[in-house]
Amino acid sequence: MIQNSSFKDLKVAIIPHPRLGDTTIGLRLAWIFSHAGSCVCFYSNSMCSTHEYFPWLDILPNENLSLLDISPRYDLVICHVKNFPQSNELAIDCLQLDNIAYLKSKNSKDGFELGRQKTLVRGHLYPGANRIICPDSKSGLSMVQWIDQYAHEVFGLSCPDPVPVQFGVNQKSTGTKVVIFPTSAKAEKDYPLRAWMWLANRLTKDGWMVDFVCLPKEQATIQKICANFAVRSFPSIKELMDYLSDCTAVISNDSGGGHLASLMGKKTFTITRRKKNFSWRPDFNDLGYVLSPLITFRLFGCRRIWWPFIPIWRIPEKLEKPLELPSMYRQQRT
């Protein structure tokens, strides 16, 4: 396909959903436009610290962001509806701006009618620019694939290249570190900590150095349960990326940590109650593996029981045993 040359030197702003997973998916869209020659600004508080790792992208804070203020600065603004103003007066004004395309991650009942909006870029109408990113979660496509499809169908843009990331202070990998993200945004998605502990102990016996990573507010609680392991948290995404730069694999629930690791080219294992081809699986590379329950059932009208049936033993099987641990890591760290 011949790349659409009309996007060269176009000024594009992308305002993603603030959750880490959504923001990481938004970076894929930013890269597609940048690859086409556009000048892209990415509005994200959490990613501001990582600007040096994405030299092709201008990353700006989205605090106190006003669509009315930024719309005149760009030829095209692509904005997740999470950032749409709550004030009725401001909302009406924003809907009059024809260079803004609004996106939803999935089909949700939030009262925002995407199909009614029209998007004009330098006088050219782009039908379908306002849409749900993932209109069919049963299709088997990942969110990365849905973003690629959106860019191709609406704007005629394609990019086979992975998102370039110039990251890390720990470039010399020992090949021994595995990182577990034991929590997610919703507790019902989480694999139980006692089961994570079984996996961590098993991997340690195989020679892996295992760390847990969580939010700062979760650290003390998880450290009490995972007393024999390091439990880490990071005040910025840059510091998290620095830390992940020398790991071999990341194991997580359906969480942003898995998407970030996949973006960085890492091997990922995702534990989910959904099917293996669920749309939110990490999919920035070919090193992702999804573990879903072999069976599920409901017990007396309670929530669906799924976690005991995750074939977690497959993770040690898929991970080749590491090289001998450096002497500083041979004893279990606390």
mmCIF file of C-alpha atoms in Angstrom:
data_model
loop_
_atom_site.group_PDB
_atom_site.id
_atom_site.type_symbol
_atom_site.label_atom_id
_atom_site.label_comp_id
_atom_site.label_asym_id
_atom_site.label_seq_id
_atom_site.Cartn_x
_atom_site.Cartn_y
_atom_site.Cartn_z
ATOM 1 C CA MET A 1 0.000 0.000 0.000
ATOM 2 C CA ILE A 2 1.270 3.497 -0.870
ATOM 3 C CA GLN A 3 1.354 5.631 2.247
ATOM 4 C CA ASN A 4 -1.094 8.534 2.293
ATOM 5 C CA SER A 5 1.141 11.552 1.590
ATOM 6 C CA SER A 6 -1.522 14.047 2.705
ATOM 7 C CA PHE A 7 -0.465 13.474 6.323
ATOM 8 C CA LYS A 8 3.086 14.702 5.841
ATOM 9 C CA ASP A 9 3.743 17.684 8.155
ATOM 10 C CA LEU A 10 0.203 17.420 9.530
ATOM 11 C CA LYS A 11 -0.076 18.625 13.122
ATOM 12 C CA VAL A 12 -1.774 15.840 15.102
ATOM 13 C CA ALA A 13 -2.676 15.690 18.804
ATOM 14 C CA ILE A 14 -3.560 12.390 20.467
ATOM 15 C CA ILE A 15 -5.242 12.360 23.881
ATOM 16 C CA PRO A 16 -5.566 8.753 25.130
ATOM 17 C CA HIS A 17 -7.480 7.277 28.035
ATOM 18 C CA PRO A 18 -5.288 7.823 31.133
ATOM 19 C CA ARG A 19 -5.029 4.136 32.133
ATOM 20 C CA LEU A 20 -1.580 2.713 31.374
ATOM 21 C CA GLY A 21 -2.834 -0.025 29.046
ATOM 22 C CA ASP A 22 -4.953 2.417 27.000
ATOM 23 C CA THR A 23 -2.154 4.968 26.939
ATOM 24 C CA THR A 24 0.291 2.355 25.662
ATOM 25 C CA ILE A 25 -2.150 1.401 22.899
ATOM 26 C CA GLY A 26 -2.400 5.117 22.067
ATOM 27 C CA LEU A 27 1.351 5.175 21.443
ATOM 28 C CA ARG A 28 0.789 2.775 18.567
ATOM 29 C CA LEU A 29 -1.584 5.258 16.919
ATOM 30 C CA ALA A 30 0.888 8.082 17.533
ATOM 31 C CA TRP A 31 3.640 6.082 15.830
ATOM 32 C CA ILE A 32 1.463 5.361 12.764
ATOM 33 C CA PHE A 33 0.901 9.094 12.213
ATOM 34 C CA SER A 34 4.539 9.916 12.936
ATOM 35 C CA HIS A 35 5.640 7.250 10.458
ATOM 36 C CA ALA A 36 3.421 8.980 7.865
ATOM 37 C CA GLY A 37 5.329 12.225 8.409
ATOM 38 C CA SER A 38 2.965 13.980 10.819
ATOM 39 C CA CYS A 39 4.143 16.085 13.748
ATOM 40 C CA VAL A 40 2.494 14.312 16.693
ATOM 41 C CA CYS A 41 1.869 15.578 20.217
ATOM 42 C CA PHE A 42 0.813 13.018 22.809
ATOM 43 C CA TYR A 43 -1.023 14.324 25.871
ATOM 44 C CA SER A 44 -0.379 12.067 28.880
ATOM 45 C CA ASN A 45 0.678 12.928 32.408
ATOM 46 C CA SER A 46 1.949 9.409 33.099
ATOM 47 C CA MET A 47 4.157 9.249 29.981
ATOM 48 C CA CYS A 48 5.760 12.697 30.346
ATOM 49 C CA SER A 49 8.715 11.230 32.237
ATOM 50 C CA THR A 50 9.503 8.938 29.276
ATOM 51 C CA HIS A 51 9.987 11.628 26.625
ATOM 52 C CA GLU A 52 13.650 10.715 26.046
ATOM 53 C CA TYR A 53 12.644 7.142 25.182
ATOM 54 C CA PHE A 54 10.310 8.321 22.404
ATOM 55 C CA PRO A 55 12.403 10.972 20.574
ATOM 56 C CA TRP A 56 10.050 10.894 17.580
ATOM 57 C CA LEU A 57 7.141 12.058 19.766
ATOM 58 C CA ASP A 58 6.335 15.264 21.662
ATOM 59 C CA ILE A 59 4.805 14.183 24.997
ATOM 60 C CA LEU A 60 2.903 16.835 26.941
ATOM 61 C CA PRO A 61 0.928 16.829 30.224
ATOM 62 C CA ASN A 62 -2.856 16.588 29.963
ATOM 63 C CA GLU A 63 -3.581 18.232 33.294
ATOM 64 C CA ASN A 64 -6.313 20.886 32.980
ATOM 65 C CA LEU A 65 -6.538 20.056 29.302
ATOM 66 C CA SER A 66 -9.042 22.098 27.289
ATOM 67 C CA LEU A 67 -10.169 20.784 23.906
ATOM 68 C CA LEU A 68 -11.345 24.289 23.032
ATOM 69 C CA ASP A 69 -7.819 25.611 23.590
ATOM 70 C CA ILE A 70 -5.844 22.932 21.770
ATOM 71 C CA SER A 71 -8.146 22.390 18.777
ATOM 72 C CA PRO A 72 -6.930 25.534 16.910
ATOM 73 C CA ARG A 73 -3.302 24.446 17.315
ATOM 74 C CA TYR A 74 -3.677 21.212 15.343
ATOM 75 C CA ASP A 75 -4.986 19.966 12.030
ATOM 76 C CA LEU A 76 -6.363 16.855 13.741
ATOM 77 C CA VAL A 77 -7.093 15.975 17.362
ATOM 78 C CA ILE A 78 -7.868 12.352 18.268
ATOM 79 C CA CYS A 79 -9.377 12.231 21.735
ATOM 80 C CA HIS A 80 -10.660 9.373 23.887
ATOM 81 C CA VAL A 81 -14.146 10.207 25.173
ATOM 82 C CA LYS A 82 -12.823 9.842 28.735
ATOM 83 C CA ASN A 83 -11.348 13.323 28.194
ATOM 84 C CA PHE A 84 -14.609 14.856 26.971
ATOM 85 C CA PRO A 85 -15.723 17.780 29.201
ATOM 86 C CA GLN A 86 -18.438 17.076 31.762
ATOM 87 C CA SER A 87 -19.878 20.580 31.602
ATOM 88 C CA ASN A 88 -22.867 20.725 29.250
ATOM 89 C CA GLU A 89 -21.846 24.150 27.992
ATOM 90 C CA LEU A 90 -18.278 23.078 27.213
ATOM 91 C CA ALA A 91 -19.522 19.831 25.692
ATOM 92 C CA ILE A 92 -21.768 21.680 23.249
ATOM 93 C CA ASP A 93 -18.897 23.951 22.245
ATOM 94 C CA CYS A 94 -16.544 20.994 21.721
ATOM 95 C CA LEU A 95 -19.040 19.219 19.500
ATOM 96 C CA GLN A 96 -18.902 22.201 17.140
ATOM 97 C CA LEU A 97 -15.194 21.617 16.506
ATOM 98 C CA ASP A 98 -14.855 19.633 13.302
ATOM 99 C CA ASN A 99 -11.166 18.703 13.536
ATOM 100 C CA ILE A 100 -11.636 16.443 16.589
ATOM 101 C CA ALA A 101 -12.166 12.679 16.278
ATOM 102 C CA TYR A 102 -13.570 10.985 19.391
ATOM 103 C CA LEU A 103 -12.790 7.374 20.231
ATOM 104 C CA LYS A 104 -14.109 4.824 22.709
ATOM 105 C CA SER A 105 -12.131 1.746 23.684
ATOM 106 C CA LYS A 106 -15.184 -0.496 23.431
ATOM 107 C CA ASN A 107 -18.943 -0.364 23.125
ATOM 108 C CA SER A 108 -20.231 1.167 26.363
ATOM 109 C CA LYS A 109 -23.404 2.930 27.417
ATOM 110 C CA ASP A 110 -22.056 6.350 28.339
ATOM 111 C CA GLY A 111 -24.475 8.473 26.316
ATOM 112 C CA PHE A 112 -21.888 9.654 23.800
ATOM 113 C CA GLU A 113 -23.086 9.232 20.197
ATOM 114 C CA LEU A 114 -19.942 8.856 18.137
ATOM 115 C CA GLY A 115 -21.632 8.384 14.784
ATOM 116 C CA ARG A 116 -23.089 11.900 14.768
ATOM 117 C CA GLN A 117 -19.742 13.676 14.595
ATOM 118 C CA LYS A 118 -17.889 14.623 11.412
ATOM 119 C CA THR A 119 -14.137 15.086 11.192
ATOM 120 C CA LEU A 120 -12.521 17.471 8.725
ATOM 121 C CA VAL A 121 -8.760 17.678 8.193
ATOM 122 C CA ARG A 122 -7.571 20.488 5.932
ATOM 123 C CA GLY A 123 -10.957 20.481 4.257
ATOM 124 C CA HIS A 124 -11.035 16.700 3.717
ATOM 125 C CA LEU A 125 -13.855 14.709 5.356
ATOM 126 C CA TYR A 126 -12.893 11.447 7.082
ATOM 127 C CA PRO A 127 -16.044 9.349 7.614
ATOM 128 C CA GLY A 128 -15.781 6.934 10.511
ATOM 129 C CA ALA A 129 -13.067 8.872 12.338
ATOM 130 C CA ASN A 130 -15.373 8.946 15.375
ATOM 131 C CA ARG A 131 -15.790 5.328 16.388
ATOM 132 C CA ILE A 132 -15.335 2.531 18.873
ATOM 133 C CA ILE A 133 -11.790 1.182 18.632
ATOM 134 C CA CYS A 134 -12.917 -2.388 19.353
ATOM 135 C CA PRO A 135 -16.494 -2.757 18.063
ATOM 136 C CA ASP A 136 -16.425 -6.577 18.252
ATOM 137 C CA SER A 137 -14.550 -8.053 21.217
ATOM 138 C CA LYS A 138 -15.255 -11.594 19.947
ATOM 139 C CA SER A 139 -13.438 -11.069 16.648
ATOM 140 C CA GLY A 140 -10.089 -12.278 17.988
ATOM 141 C CA LEU A 141 -8.286 -9.051 17.075
ATOM 142 C CA SER A 142 -6.116 -7.437 19.735
ATOM 143 C CA MET A 143 -6.358 -3.744 20.574
ATOM 144 C CA VAL A 144 -3.085 -3.170 18.716
ATOM 145 C CA GLN A 145 -4.629 -4.774 15.639
ATOM 146 C CA TRP A 146 -7.807 -2.720 16.081
ATOM 147 C CA ILE A 147 -5.738 0.486 16.190
ATOM 148 C CA ASP A 148 -3.957 -0.559 13.007
ATOM 149 C CA GLN A 149 -7.322 -1.250 11.387
ATOM 150 C CA TYR A 150 -8.704 2.126 12.487
ATOM 151 C CA ALA A 151 -5.739 4.009 11.006
ATOM 152 C CA HIS A 152 -5.962 2.024 7.768
ATOM 153 C CA GLU A 153 -9.734 2.149 7.240
ATOM 154 C CA VAL A 154 -10.256 5.787 8.214
ATOM 155 C CA PHE A 155 -7.051 7.564 7.200
ATOM 156 C CA GLY A 156 -5.450 5.162 4.726
ATOM 157 C CA LEU A 157 -2.355 4.816 6.919
ATOM 158 C CA SER A 158 -0.386 1.676 7.648
ATOM 159 C CA CYS A 159 2.863 0.947 9.454
ATOM 160 C CA PRO A 160 4.431 -2.517 9.659
ATOM 161 C CA ASP A 161 7.242 -1.318 11.923
ATOM 162 C CA PRO A 162 7.061 -1.776 15.712
ATOM 163 C CA VAL A 163 6.858 1.296 17.923
ATOM 164 C CA PRO A 164 10.475 2.441 18.423
ATOM 165 C CA VAL A 165 11.487 2.690 22.078
ATOM 166 C CA GLN A 166 14.935 3.909 23.091
ATOM 167 C CA PHE A 167 14.840 2.883 26.701
ATOM 168 C CA GLY A 168 16.696 1.812 29.726
ATOM 169 C CA VAL A 169 19.703 2.280 31.923
ATOM 170 C CA ASN A 170 20.084 -1.483 32.460
ATOM 171 C CA GLN A 171 21.013 -2.595 28.970
ATOM 172 C CA LYS A 172 23.184 -5.529 30.134
ATOM 173 C CA SER A 173 20.621 -8.195 30.925
ATOM 174 C CA THR A 174 21.589 -11.103 33.153
ATOM 175 C CA GLY A 175 18.779 -13.134 31.600
ATOM 176 C CA THR A 176 17.610 -14.141 35.068
ATOM 177 C CA LYS A 177 14.869 -11.691 36.087
ATOM 178 C CA VAL A 178 11.143 -12.368 35.874
ATOM 179 C CA VAL A 179 8.676 -9.706 37.010
ATOM 180 C CA ILE A 180 5.148 -10.359 38.299
ATOM 181 C CA PHE A 181 2.424 -7.690 38.299
ATOM 182 C CA PRO A 182 -0.088 -9.317 40.697
ATOM 183 C CA THR A 183 -2.862 -6.703 40.563
ATOM 184 C CA SER A 184 -5.025 -4.897 38.008
ATOM 185 C CA ALA A 185 -7.550 -2.066 37.891
ATOM 186 C CA LYS A 186 -10.384 -4.414 38.913
ATOM 187 C CA ALA A 187 -9.992 -6.898 41.778
ATOM 188 C CA GLU A 188 -12.262 -9.474 40.127
ATOM 189 C CA LYS A 189 -9.670 -9.828 37.345
ATOM 190 C CA ASP A 190 -6.838 -10.602 39.752
ATOM 191 C CA TYR A 191 -5.237 -13.992 40.149
ATOM 192 C CA PRO A 192 -4.963 -14.708 43.929
ATOM 193 C CA LEU A 193 -1.747 -13.753 45.666
ATOM 194 C CA ARG A 194 -1.322 -17.228 47.172
ATOM 195 C CA ALA A 195 -1.328 -18.641 43.642
ATOM 196 C CA TRP A 196 1.197 -16.013 42.526
ATOM 197 C CA MET A 197 3.377 -17.120 45.438
ATOM 198 C CA TRP A 198 3.298 -20.719 44.239
ATOM 199 C CA LEU A 199 4.493 -19.576 40.825
ATOM 200 C CA ALA A 200 7.182 -17.290 42.272
ATOM 201 C CA ASN A 201 8.574 -20.113 44.432
ATOM 202 C CA ARG A 202 8.517 -22.523 41.503
ATOM 203 C CA LEU A 203 10.377 -20.088 39.245
ATOM 204 C CA THR A 204 12.914 -19.403 41.996
ATOM 205 C CA LYS A 205 13.658 -23.129 42.225
ATOM 206 C CA ASP A 206 14.280 -23.106 38.484
ATOM 207 C CA GLY A 207 16.922 -20.402 38.935
ATOM 208 C CA TRP A 208 14.920 -17.254 38.196
ATOM 209 C CA MET A 209 15.141 -14.055 40.184
ATOM 210 C CA VAL A 210 11.503 -13.085 40.816
ATOM 211 C CA ASP A 211 10.262 -9.625 41.806
ATOM 212 C CA PHE A 212 6.744 -8.305 42.307
ATOM 213 C CA VAL A 213 5.701 -4.858 41.050
ATOM 214 C CA CYS A 214 2.592 -2.997 42.161
ATOM 215 C CA LEU A 215 1.187 0.467 42.838
ATOM 216 C CA PRO A 216 2.702 2.402 45.774
ATOM 217 C CA LYS A 217 -0.555 2.145 47.739
ATOM 218 C CA GLU A 218 -0.487 -1.663 47.400
ATOM 219 C CA GLN A 219 3.169 -2.213 48.252
ATOM 220 C CA ALA A 220 2.982 -2.624 52.042
ATOM 221 C CA THR A 221 0.086 -5.089 51.910
ATOM 222 C CA ILE A 222 1.633 -7.241 49.208
ATOM 223 C CA GLN A 223 5.057 -7.181 50.863
ATOM 224 C CA LYS A 224 3.563 -8.740 54.025
ATOM 225 C CA ILE A 225 2.237 -11.674 52.035
ATOM 226 C CA CYS A 226 5.219 -11.977 49.698
ATOM 227 C CA ALA A 227 7.762 -11.617 52.489
ATOM 228 C CA ASN A 228 10.491 -13.639 50.764
ATOM 229 C CA PHE A 229 10.450 -11.553 47.609
ATOM 230 C CA ALA A 230 11.195 -7.976 46.654
ATOM 231 C CA VAL A 231 7.985 -5.990 46.108
ATOM 232 C CA ARG A 232 8.648 -2.825 44.168
ATOM 233 C CA SER A 233 6.728 0.247 43.083
ATOM 234 C CA PHE A 234 7.841 3.190 40.985
ATOM 235 C CA PRO A 235 6.901 6.881 41.110
ATOM 236 C CA SER A 236 7.168 7.278 37.327
ATOM 237 C CA ILE A 237 6.745 5.236 34.158
ATOM 238 C CA LYS A 238 10.324 6.084 33.179
ATOM 239 C CA GLU A 239 11.653 4.412 36.330
ATOM 240 C CA LEU A 240 9.419 1.420 35.690
ATOM 241 C CA MET A 241 10.752 1.143 32.135
ATOM 242 C CA ASP A 242 14.328 1.401 33.392
ATOM 243 C CA TYR A 243 13.609 -1.432 35.795
ATOM 244 C CA LEU A 244 11.938 -3.633 33.164
ATOM 245 C CA SER A 245 14.666 -3.055 30.602
ATOM 246 C CA ASP A 246 16.775 -6.018 31.767
ATOM 247 C CA CYS A 247 14.016 -8.498 32.616
ATOM 248 C CA THR A 248 13.397 -11.667 30.620
ATOM 249 C CA ALA A 249 9.633 -11.866 31.051
ATOM 250 C CA VAL A 250 6.677 -10.103 32.635
ATOM 251 C CA ILE A 251 3.760 -12.058 34.085
ATOM 252 C CA SER A 252 0.558 -10.182 34.848
ATOM 253 C CA ASN A 253 -3.187 -10.090 35.039
ATOM 254 C CA ASP A 254 -5.053 -8.021 32.472
ATOM 255 C CA SER A 255 -3.028 -4.918 33.365
ATOM 256 C CA GLY A 256 -1.033 -2.062 31.894
ATOM 257 C CA GLY A 257 2.271 -3.585 32.976
ATOM 258 C CA GLY A 258 1.891 -6.358 30.409
ATOM 259 C CA HIS A 259 1.179 -3.884 27.588
ATOM 260 C CA LEU A 260 4.189 -1.759 28.532
ATOM 261 C CA ALA A 261 6.474 -4.797 28.649
ATOM 262 C CA SER A 262 5.169 -5.996 25.281
ATOM 263 C CA LEU A 263 5.823 -2.538 23.799
ATOM 264 C CA MET A 264 9.394 -2.835 25.087
ATOM 265 C CA GLY A 265 9.829 -6.140 23.249
ATOM 266 C CA LYS A 266 9.628 -8.355 26.322
ATOM 267 C CA LYS A 267 8.141 -11.819 26.634
ATOM 268 C CA THR A 268 4.767 -11.608 28.386
ATOM 269 C CA PHE A 269 2.465 -14.081 30.114
ATOM 270 C CA THR A 270 -1.060 -12.837 30.766
ATOM 271 C CA ILE A 271 -3.448 -14.606 33.133
ATOM 272 C CA THR A 272 -7.067 -13.874 32.323
ATOM 273 C CA ARG A 273 -10.526 -15.282 32.999
ATOM 274 C CA ARG A 274 -11.344 -14.589 29.337
ATOM 275 C CA LYS A 275 -10.477 -16.523 26.200
ATOM 276 C CA LYS A 276 -6.914 -16.616 24.909
ATOM 277 C CA ASN A 277 -7.670 -14.275 22.021
ATOM 278 C CA PHE A 278 -9.325 -11.596 24.178
ATOM 279 C CA SER A 279 -8.907 -8.124 22.724
ATOM 280 C CA TRP A 280 -6.886 -6.570 25.569
ATOM 281 C CA ARG A 281 -4.031 -9.076 25.453
ATOM 282 C CA PRO A 282 -0.510 -7.574 25.149
ATOM 283 C CA ASP A 283 0.283 -7.765 21.445
ATOM 284 C CA PHE A 284 3.111 -5.413 20.478
ATOM 285 C CA ASN A 285 5.333 -8.389 19.610
ATOM 286 C CA ASP A 286 5.149 -12.136 18.963
ATOM 287 C CA LEU A 287 6.373 -13.086 22.440
ATOM 288 C CA GLY A 288 3.006 -12.882 24.198
ATOM 289 C CA TYR A 289 1.364 -15.902 25.778
ATOM 290 C CA VAL A 290 -2.125 -15.941 27.315
ATOM 291 C CA LEU A 291 -3.304 -18.389 29.967
ATOM 292 C CA SER A 292 -7.059 -18.721 30.315
ATOM 293 C CA PRO A 293 -9.002 -21.220 32.470
ATOM 294 C CA LEU A 294 -9.430 -24.739 31.153
ATOM 295 C CA ILE A 295 -12.976 -24.686 32.563
ATOM 296 C CA THR A 296 -15.173 -22.256 34.528
ATOM 297 C CA PHE A 297 -18.413 -22.640 36.465
ATOM 298 C CA ARG A 298 -20.804 -20.747 38.724
ATOM 299 C CA LEU A 299 -21.378 -22.006 42.246
ATOM 300 C CA PHE A 300 -24.865 -21.381 43.666
ATOM 301 C CA GLY A 301 -25.341 -18.135 41.780
ATOM 302 C CA CYS A 302 -21.982 -16.682 42.860
ATOM 303 C CA ARG A 303 -19.423 -15.124 40.582
ATOM 304 C CA ARG A 304 -17.874 -17.371 37.992
ATOM 305 C CA ILE A 305 -15.105 -19.580 39.432
ATOM 306 C CA TRP A 306 -12.116 -19.472 37.112
ATOM 307 C CA TRP A 307 -8.752 -18.986 38.804
ATOM 308 C CA PRO A 308 -8.179 -22.579 40.079
ATOM 309 C CA PHE A 309 -8.325 -23.777 36.487
ATOM 310 C CA ILE A 310 -5.557 -21.585 35.065
ATOM 311 C CA PRO A 311 -2.760 -23.891 33.758
ATOM 312 C CA ILE A 312 -0.133 -21.860 35.552
ATOM 313 C CA TRP A 313 2.383 -24.712 35.380
ATOM 314 C CA ARG A 314 2.795 -23.912 31.693
ATOM 315 C CA ILE A 315 4.727 -20.747 32.495
ATOM 316 C CA PRO A 316 7.819 -22.539 33.864
ATOM 317 C CA GLU A 317 7.576 -24.884 30.882
ATOM 318 C CA LYS A 318 7.554 -21.986 28.415
ATOM 319 C CA LEU A 319 10.442 -20.203 30.147
ATOM 320 C CA GLU A 320 13.784 -21.756 29.333
ATOM 321 C CA LYS A 321 15.845 -22.135 32.476
ATOM 322 C CA PRO A 322 18.161 -19.148 32.927
ATOM 323 C CA LEU A 323 21.901 -19.002 32.935
ATOM 324 C CA GLU A 324 23.523 -19.403 36.350
ATOM 325 C CA LEU A 325 22.545 -16.562 38.635
ATOM 326 C CA PRO A 326 25.212 -13.982 39.440
ATOM 327 C CA SER A 327 26.586 -14.509 42.943
ATOM 328 C CA MET A 328 24.782 -11.430 44.274
ATOM 329 C CA TYR A 329 21.442 -13.044 43.413
ATOM 330 C CA ARG A 330 22.043 -16.645 44.487
ATOM 331 C CA GLN A 331 20.399 -16.045 47.837
ATOM 332 C CA GLN A 332 16.733 -15.118 47.922
ATOM 333 C CA ARG A 333 16.349 -11.349 48.199
ATOM 334 C CA THR A 334 13.958 -9.644 50.568
#
